[in-house]
Short mmCIF file of C-alpha atoms in Angstrom, two decimals:
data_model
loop_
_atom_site.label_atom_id
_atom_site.label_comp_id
_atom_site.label_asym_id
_atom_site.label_seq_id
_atom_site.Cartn_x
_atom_site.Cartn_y
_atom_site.Cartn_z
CA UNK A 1246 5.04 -2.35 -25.61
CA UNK A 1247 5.73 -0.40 -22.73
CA UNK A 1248 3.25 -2.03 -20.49
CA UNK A 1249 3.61 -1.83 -16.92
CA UNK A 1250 0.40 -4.18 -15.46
CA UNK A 1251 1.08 -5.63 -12.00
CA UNK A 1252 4.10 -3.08 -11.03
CA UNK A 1253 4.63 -0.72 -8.17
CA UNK A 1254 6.28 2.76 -8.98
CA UNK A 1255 6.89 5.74 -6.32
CA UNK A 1256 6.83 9.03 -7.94
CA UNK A 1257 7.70 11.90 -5.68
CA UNK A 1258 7.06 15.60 -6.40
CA UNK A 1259 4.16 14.13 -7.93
CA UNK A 1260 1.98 17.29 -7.25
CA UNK A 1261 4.15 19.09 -9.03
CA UNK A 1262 4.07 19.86 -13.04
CA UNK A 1263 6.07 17.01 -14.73
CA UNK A 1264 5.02 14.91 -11.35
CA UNK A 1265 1.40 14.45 -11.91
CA UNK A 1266 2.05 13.75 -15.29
CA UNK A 1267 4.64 10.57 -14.80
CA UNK A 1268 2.04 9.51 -12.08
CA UNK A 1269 -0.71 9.84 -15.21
CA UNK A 1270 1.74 7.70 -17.59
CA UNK A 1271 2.64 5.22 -15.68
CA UNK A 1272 -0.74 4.68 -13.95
CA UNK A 1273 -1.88 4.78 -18.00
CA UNK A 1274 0.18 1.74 -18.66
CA UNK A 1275 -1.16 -0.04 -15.72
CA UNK A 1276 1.11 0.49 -12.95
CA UNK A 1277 0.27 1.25 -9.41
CA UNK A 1278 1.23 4.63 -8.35
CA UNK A 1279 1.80 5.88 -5.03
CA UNK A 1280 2.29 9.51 -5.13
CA UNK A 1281 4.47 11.43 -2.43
CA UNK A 1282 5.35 15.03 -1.79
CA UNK A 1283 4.66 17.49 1.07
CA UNK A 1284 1.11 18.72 0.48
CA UNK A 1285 -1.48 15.62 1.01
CA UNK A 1286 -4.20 17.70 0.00
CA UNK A 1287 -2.46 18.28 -3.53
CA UNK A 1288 -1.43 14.92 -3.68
CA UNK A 1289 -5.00 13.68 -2.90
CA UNK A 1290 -6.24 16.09 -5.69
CA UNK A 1291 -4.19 14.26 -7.76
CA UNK A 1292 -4.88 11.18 -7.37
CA UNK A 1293 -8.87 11.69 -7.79
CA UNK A 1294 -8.66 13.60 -10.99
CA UNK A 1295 -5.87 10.74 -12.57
CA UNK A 1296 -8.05 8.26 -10.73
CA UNK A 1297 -11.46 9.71 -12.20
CA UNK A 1298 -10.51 8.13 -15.33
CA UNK A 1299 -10.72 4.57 -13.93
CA UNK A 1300 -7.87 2.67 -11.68
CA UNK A 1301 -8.74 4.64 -8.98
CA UNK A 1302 -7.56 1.43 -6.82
CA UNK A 1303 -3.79 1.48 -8.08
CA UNK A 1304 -3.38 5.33 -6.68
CA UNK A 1305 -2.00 5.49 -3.08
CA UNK A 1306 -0.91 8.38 -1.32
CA UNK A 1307 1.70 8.60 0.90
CA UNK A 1308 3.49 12.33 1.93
CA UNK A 1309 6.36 12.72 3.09
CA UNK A 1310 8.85 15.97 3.81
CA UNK A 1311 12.04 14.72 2.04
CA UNK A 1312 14.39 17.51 3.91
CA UNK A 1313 14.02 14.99 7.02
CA UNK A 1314 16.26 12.46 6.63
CA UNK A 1315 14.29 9.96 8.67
CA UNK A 1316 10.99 10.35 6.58
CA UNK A 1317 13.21 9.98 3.50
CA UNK A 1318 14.86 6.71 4.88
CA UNK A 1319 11.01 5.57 5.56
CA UNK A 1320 9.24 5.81 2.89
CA UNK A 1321 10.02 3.17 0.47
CA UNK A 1322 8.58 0.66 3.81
CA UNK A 1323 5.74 3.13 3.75
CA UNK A 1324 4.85 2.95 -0.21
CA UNK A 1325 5.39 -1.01 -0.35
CA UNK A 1326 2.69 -1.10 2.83
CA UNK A 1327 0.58 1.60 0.88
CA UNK A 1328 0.53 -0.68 -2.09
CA UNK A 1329 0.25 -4.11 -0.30
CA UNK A 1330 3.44 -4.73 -2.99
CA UNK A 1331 7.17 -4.14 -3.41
CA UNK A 1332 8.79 -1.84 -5.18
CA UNK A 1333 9.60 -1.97 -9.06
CA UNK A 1334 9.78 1.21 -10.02
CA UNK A 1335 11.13 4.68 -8.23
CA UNK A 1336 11.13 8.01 -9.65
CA UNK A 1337 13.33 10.57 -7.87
CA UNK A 1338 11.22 13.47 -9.07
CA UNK A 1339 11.35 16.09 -5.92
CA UNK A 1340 13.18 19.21 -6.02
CA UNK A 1341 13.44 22.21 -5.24
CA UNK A 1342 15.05 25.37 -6.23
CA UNK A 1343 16.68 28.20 -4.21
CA UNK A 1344 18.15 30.57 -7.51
CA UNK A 1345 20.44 33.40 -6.90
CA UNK A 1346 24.17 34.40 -8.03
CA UNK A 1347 26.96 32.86 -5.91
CA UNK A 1348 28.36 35.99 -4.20
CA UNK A 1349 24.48 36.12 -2.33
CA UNK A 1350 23.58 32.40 -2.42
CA UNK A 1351 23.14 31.58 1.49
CA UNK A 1352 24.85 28.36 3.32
CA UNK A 1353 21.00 27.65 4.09
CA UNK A 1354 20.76 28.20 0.28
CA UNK A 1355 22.82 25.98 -0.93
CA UNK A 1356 22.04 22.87 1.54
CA UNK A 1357 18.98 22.77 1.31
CA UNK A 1358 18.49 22.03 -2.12
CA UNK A 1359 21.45 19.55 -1.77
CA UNK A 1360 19.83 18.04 0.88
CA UNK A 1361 16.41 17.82 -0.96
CA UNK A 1362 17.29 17.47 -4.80
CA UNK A 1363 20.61 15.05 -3.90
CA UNK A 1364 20.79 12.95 -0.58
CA UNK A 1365 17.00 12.89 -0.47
CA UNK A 1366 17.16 10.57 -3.68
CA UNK A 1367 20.38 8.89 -2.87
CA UNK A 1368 18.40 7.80 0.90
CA UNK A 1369 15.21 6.94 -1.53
CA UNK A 1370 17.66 4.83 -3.89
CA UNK A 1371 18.85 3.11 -1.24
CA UNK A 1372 16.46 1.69 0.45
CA UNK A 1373 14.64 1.20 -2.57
CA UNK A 1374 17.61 -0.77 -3.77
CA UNK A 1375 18.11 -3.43 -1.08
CA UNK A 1376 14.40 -4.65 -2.15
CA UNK A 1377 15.32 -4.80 -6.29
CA UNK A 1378 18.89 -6.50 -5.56
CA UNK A 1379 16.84 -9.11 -4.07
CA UNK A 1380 14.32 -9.59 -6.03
CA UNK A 1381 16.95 -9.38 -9.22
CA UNK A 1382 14.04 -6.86 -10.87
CA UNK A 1383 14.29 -2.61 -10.46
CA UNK A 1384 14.02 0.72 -12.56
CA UNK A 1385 15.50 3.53 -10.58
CA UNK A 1386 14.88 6.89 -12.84
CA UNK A 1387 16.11 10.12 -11.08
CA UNK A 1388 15.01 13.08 -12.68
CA UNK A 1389 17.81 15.86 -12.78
CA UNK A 1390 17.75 18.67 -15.11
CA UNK A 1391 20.01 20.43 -18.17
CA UNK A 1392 21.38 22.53 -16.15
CA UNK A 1393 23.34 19.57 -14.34
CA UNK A 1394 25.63 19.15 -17.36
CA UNK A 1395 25.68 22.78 -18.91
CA UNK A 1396 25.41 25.10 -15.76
CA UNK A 1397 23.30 27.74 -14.88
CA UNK A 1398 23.87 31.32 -14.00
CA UNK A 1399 21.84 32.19 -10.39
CA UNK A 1400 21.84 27.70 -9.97
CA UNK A 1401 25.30 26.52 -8.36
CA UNK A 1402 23.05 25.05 -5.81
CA UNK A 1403 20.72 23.37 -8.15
CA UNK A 1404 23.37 22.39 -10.88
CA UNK A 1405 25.57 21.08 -8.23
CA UNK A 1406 22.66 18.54 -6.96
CA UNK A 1407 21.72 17.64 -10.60
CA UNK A 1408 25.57 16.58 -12.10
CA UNK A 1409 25.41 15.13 -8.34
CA UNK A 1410 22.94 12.98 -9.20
CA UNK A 1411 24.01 12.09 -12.53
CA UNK A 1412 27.16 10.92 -10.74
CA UNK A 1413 25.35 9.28 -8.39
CA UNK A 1414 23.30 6.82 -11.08
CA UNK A 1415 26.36 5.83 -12.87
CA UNK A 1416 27.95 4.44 -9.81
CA UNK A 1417 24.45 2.61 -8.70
CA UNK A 1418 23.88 1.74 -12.01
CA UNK A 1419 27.55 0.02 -12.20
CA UNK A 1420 26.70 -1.57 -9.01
CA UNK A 1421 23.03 -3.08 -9.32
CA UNK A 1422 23.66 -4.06 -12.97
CA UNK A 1423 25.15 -7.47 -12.15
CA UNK A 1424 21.63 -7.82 -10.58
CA UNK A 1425 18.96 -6.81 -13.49
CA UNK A 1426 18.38 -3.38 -11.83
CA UNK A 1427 18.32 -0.03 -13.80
CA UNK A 1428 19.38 3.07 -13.19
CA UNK A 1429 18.84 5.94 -15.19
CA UNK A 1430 18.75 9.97 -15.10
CA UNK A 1431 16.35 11.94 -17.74
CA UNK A 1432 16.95 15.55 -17.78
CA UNK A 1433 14.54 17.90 -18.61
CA UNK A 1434 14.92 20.91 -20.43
CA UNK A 1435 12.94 24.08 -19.71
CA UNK A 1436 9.75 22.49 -19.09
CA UNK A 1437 6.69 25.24 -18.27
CA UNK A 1438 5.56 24.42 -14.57
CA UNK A 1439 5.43 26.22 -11.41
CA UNK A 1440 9.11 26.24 -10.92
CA UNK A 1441 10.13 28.00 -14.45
CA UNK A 1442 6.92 30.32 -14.59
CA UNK A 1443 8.88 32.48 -11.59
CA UNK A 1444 11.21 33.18 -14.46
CA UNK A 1445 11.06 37.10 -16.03
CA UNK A 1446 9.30 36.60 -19.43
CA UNK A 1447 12.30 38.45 -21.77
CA UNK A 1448 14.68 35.29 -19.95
CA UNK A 1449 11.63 32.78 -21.01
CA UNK A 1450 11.45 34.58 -24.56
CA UNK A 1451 15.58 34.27 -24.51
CA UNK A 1452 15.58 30.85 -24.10
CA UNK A 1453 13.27 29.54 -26.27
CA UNK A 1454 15.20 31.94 -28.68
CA UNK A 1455 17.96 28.75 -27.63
CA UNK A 1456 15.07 25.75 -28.59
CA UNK A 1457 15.53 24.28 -31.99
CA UNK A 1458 12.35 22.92 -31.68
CA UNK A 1459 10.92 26.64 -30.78
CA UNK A 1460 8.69 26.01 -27.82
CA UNK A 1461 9.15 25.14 -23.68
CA UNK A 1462 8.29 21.65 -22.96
CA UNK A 1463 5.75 20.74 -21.49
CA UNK A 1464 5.29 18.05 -18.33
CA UNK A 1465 3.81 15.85 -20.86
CA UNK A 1466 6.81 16.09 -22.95
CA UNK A 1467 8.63 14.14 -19.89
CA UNK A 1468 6.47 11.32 -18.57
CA UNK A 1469 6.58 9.08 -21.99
CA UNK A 1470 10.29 9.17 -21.30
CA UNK A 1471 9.88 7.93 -17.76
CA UNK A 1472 7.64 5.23 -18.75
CA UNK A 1473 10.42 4.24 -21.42
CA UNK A 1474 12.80 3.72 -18.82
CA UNK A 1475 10.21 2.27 -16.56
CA UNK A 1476 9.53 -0.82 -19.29
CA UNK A 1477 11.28 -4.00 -19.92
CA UNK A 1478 11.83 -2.98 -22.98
CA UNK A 1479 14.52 -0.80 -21.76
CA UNK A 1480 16.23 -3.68 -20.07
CA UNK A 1481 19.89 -3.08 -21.82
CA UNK A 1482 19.52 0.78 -20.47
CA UNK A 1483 21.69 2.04 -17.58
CA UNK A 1484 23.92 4.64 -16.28
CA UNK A 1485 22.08 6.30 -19.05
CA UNK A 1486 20.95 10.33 -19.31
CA UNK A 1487 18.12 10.82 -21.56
CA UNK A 1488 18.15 14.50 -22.65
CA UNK A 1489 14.83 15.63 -23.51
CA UNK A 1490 14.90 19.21 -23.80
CA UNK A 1491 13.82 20.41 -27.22
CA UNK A 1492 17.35 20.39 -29.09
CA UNK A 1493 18.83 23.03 -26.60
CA UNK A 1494 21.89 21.38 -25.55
CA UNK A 1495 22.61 18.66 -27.32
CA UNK A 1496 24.58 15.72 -25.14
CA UNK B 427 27.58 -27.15 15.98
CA UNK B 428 26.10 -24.11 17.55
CA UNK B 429 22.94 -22.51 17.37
CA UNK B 430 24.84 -19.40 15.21
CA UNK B 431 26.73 -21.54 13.18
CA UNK B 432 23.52 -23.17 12.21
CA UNK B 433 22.07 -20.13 11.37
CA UNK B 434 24.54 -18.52 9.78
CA UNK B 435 25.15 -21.41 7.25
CA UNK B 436 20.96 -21.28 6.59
CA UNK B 437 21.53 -17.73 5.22
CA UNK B 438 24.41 -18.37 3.15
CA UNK B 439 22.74 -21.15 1.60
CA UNK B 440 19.55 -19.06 0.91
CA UNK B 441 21.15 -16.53 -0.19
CA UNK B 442 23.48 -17.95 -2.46
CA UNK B 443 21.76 -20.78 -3.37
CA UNK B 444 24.45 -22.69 -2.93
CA UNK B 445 24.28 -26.92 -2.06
CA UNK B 446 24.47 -27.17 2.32
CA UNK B 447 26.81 -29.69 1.84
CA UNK B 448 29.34 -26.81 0.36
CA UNK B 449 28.92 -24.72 3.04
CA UNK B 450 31.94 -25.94 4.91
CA UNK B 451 33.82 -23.54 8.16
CA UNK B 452 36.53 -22.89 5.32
CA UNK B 453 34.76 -21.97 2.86
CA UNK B 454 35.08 -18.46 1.36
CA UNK B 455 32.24 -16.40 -0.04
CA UNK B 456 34.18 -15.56 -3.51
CA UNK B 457 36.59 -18.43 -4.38
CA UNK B 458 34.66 -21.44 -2.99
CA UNK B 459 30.47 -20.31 -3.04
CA UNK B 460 30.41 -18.14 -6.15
CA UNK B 461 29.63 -14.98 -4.23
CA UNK B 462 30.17 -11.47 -6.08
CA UNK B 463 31.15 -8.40 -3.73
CA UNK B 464 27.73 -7.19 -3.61
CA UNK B 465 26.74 -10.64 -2.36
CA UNK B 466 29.16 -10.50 0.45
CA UNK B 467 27.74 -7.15 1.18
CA UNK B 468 24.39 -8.44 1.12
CA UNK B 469 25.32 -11.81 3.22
CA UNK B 470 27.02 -9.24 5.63
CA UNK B 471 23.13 -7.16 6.07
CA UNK B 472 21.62 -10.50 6.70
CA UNK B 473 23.70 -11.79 9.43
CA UNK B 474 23.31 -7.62 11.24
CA UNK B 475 19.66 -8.64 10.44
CA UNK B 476 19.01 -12.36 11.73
CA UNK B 477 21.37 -11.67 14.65
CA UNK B 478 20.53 -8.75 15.67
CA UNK B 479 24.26 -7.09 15.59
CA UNK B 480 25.74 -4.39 13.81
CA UNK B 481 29.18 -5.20 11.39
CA UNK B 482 30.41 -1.77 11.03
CA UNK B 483 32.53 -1.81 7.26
CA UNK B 484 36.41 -2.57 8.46
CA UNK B 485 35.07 -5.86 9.92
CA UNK B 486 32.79 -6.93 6.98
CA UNK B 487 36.50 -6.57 5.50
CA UNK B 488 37.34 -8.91 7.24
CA UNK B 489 34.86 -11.55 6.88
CA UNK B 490 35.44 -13.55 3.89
CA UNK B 491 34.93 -17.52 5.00
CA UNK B 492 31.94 -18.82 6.77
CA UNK B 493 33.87 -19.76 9.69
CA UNK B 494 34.94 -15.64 9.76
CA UNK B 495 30.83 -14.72 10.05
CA UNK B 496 30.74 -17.20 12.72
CA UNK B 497 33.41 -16.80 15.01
CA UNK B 498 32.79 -12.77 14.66
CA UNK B 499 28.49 -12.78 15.49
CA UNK B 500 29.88 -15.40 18.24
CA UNK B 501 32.09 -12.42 20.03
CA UNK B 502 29.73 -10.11 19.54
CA UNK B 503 27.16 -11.87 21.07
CA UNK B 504 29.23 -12.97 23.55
CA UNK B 505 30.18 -9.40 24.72
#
């Protein structure tokens, strides 16, 4: 089950913490991976250690700065090329996060994590979707985050561009379905990366106070999820968001 | 016929997968060739492709037979 032999996937943020471990799941059940985000060193890092482990042939990376709108538009093209194959699979996994409280959140603030967390993935999903509505075959899966449906105190920014993109799958999802394509939005709890470690430990300690199942997750709480959505075996799923985030909100 | 017309009916008949012989000036996308709307969209991105021409959204409107496609890429390339 949940096999994914012979298919393409684009994962970006994939340096990043729950990144790199998608790229390692899907790669796992034999997909070919082509792993963007800014830093092509990182990305390259990547790659070698997932690669290390054997399959080092179905890793391809490909960076990209997702803030311009052009290299968003082009890098579906430039994945397929990467990967000599097209698209089945994209992962909307970038973002970024500019916290503070309203009253001192910045214009520059506030659209640039719309522009990289939200229209970045709608440009990716897209172009990505003129390909799948062809080929009557696709698994869109945007990544958005808890806070999307329950808010965030010191996040309107990043909130805003996660219920965004919630939004934005059900409509894409009501529109491809006639055509076998999926779309789907996981959102992640508190997950323990890069982005959450900026946090003040007594907030950390408070909100795993909030965690029925008394722990952060971790990135490799996230990925088997992807590669659930990724499958044919989740053919009937769409318009769907999978809450994985220990019990803390349940929705 | 002309050279457009040609072509225009070879894309409707690829995409659709639809019988040439069905493929009449009169015929519309939805009632007569089984199209959905994100069909006509996509028949709409084919012609701006294979033609070279851009069908900005008030005039994809407006195209619903294949005589519509033809006589519009016709103006426009005649312009």
């Amino acid at each position: 089950m949940f096999r994914l032999d012979g298919k393409v996937a684009l994962v970006t943020g994939a340096s990043g913490g729950i990144g790199r471990e998608i790229v390692r799941a899907l790669h796992a059940q034999g997909a070919t991976v082509v792993l963007s985000g800014t830093r092509q060193a990182v990305l390259e890092e990547v790659a070698a250690s997932i690669g290390a482990e054997g399959g080092a042939e179905r890793l391809h990376v490909c960076p990209a700065d997702l803030s311009d709108a052009t290299a968003a538009d082009a890098l579906v093209a430039a994945a397929e090329e990467k990967a000599g194959a097209p698209l089945a699979i994209l992962v909307n996994n970038a973002g970024l996060t500019r916290d503070t409280l309203a009253i001192r959140m910045k214009d520059e603030d506030w659209s640039r994590v719309l522009d990289v967390d939200l229209a970045a993935p709608f440009r990716l999903c897209r172009s990505a979707l003129k390909g799948m509505l062809r080929r009557r075959a696709g698994r869109i899966i945007n990544i958005a985050s808890v806070v999307g449906v329950t808010g965030n105190a010191g996040q309107a920014n990043y909130a805003a561009a996660k219920a965004g993109m919630i939004g934005m799958g059900k409509s894409l999802a009501q529109e491809a379905g006639s055509r076998g394509v999926t779309v789907n939005t996981l959102a992640p709890g508190f997950i323990q990366t890069a982005m959450t470690d900026v946090l003040p430990e007594a907030q950390k300690e408070k909100l795993v106070g909030s965690i029925p199942l008394g722990r952060m997750g971790q990135p490799g709480d996230i990925a088997p999820a992807v590669v659930y959505l990724a499958s044919d075996e989740a053919g009937w799923v769409t318009g769907a968001t999978l809450h994985v985030n220990g019990g803390m909100a349940m929705i | 016929m002309s050279e457009i017309a040609d072509k225009v009916k070879k894309i409707v008949v690829e995409h659709l997968g639809v019988d040439e012989s069905k493929v009449t000036p009169d015929a519309s996308f939805i009632d007569d060739l089984g199209a959905d709307s994100l069909d006509t969209v996509e028949l709409v991105m084919a012609f701006e492709e294979a033609f070279s021409v851009e069908i900005p959204e008030d005039a994809a409107e407006k195209i619903t037979t294949v005589k519509d496609a033809i006589d519009y890429i016709e103006k426009q390339k005649a312009a």
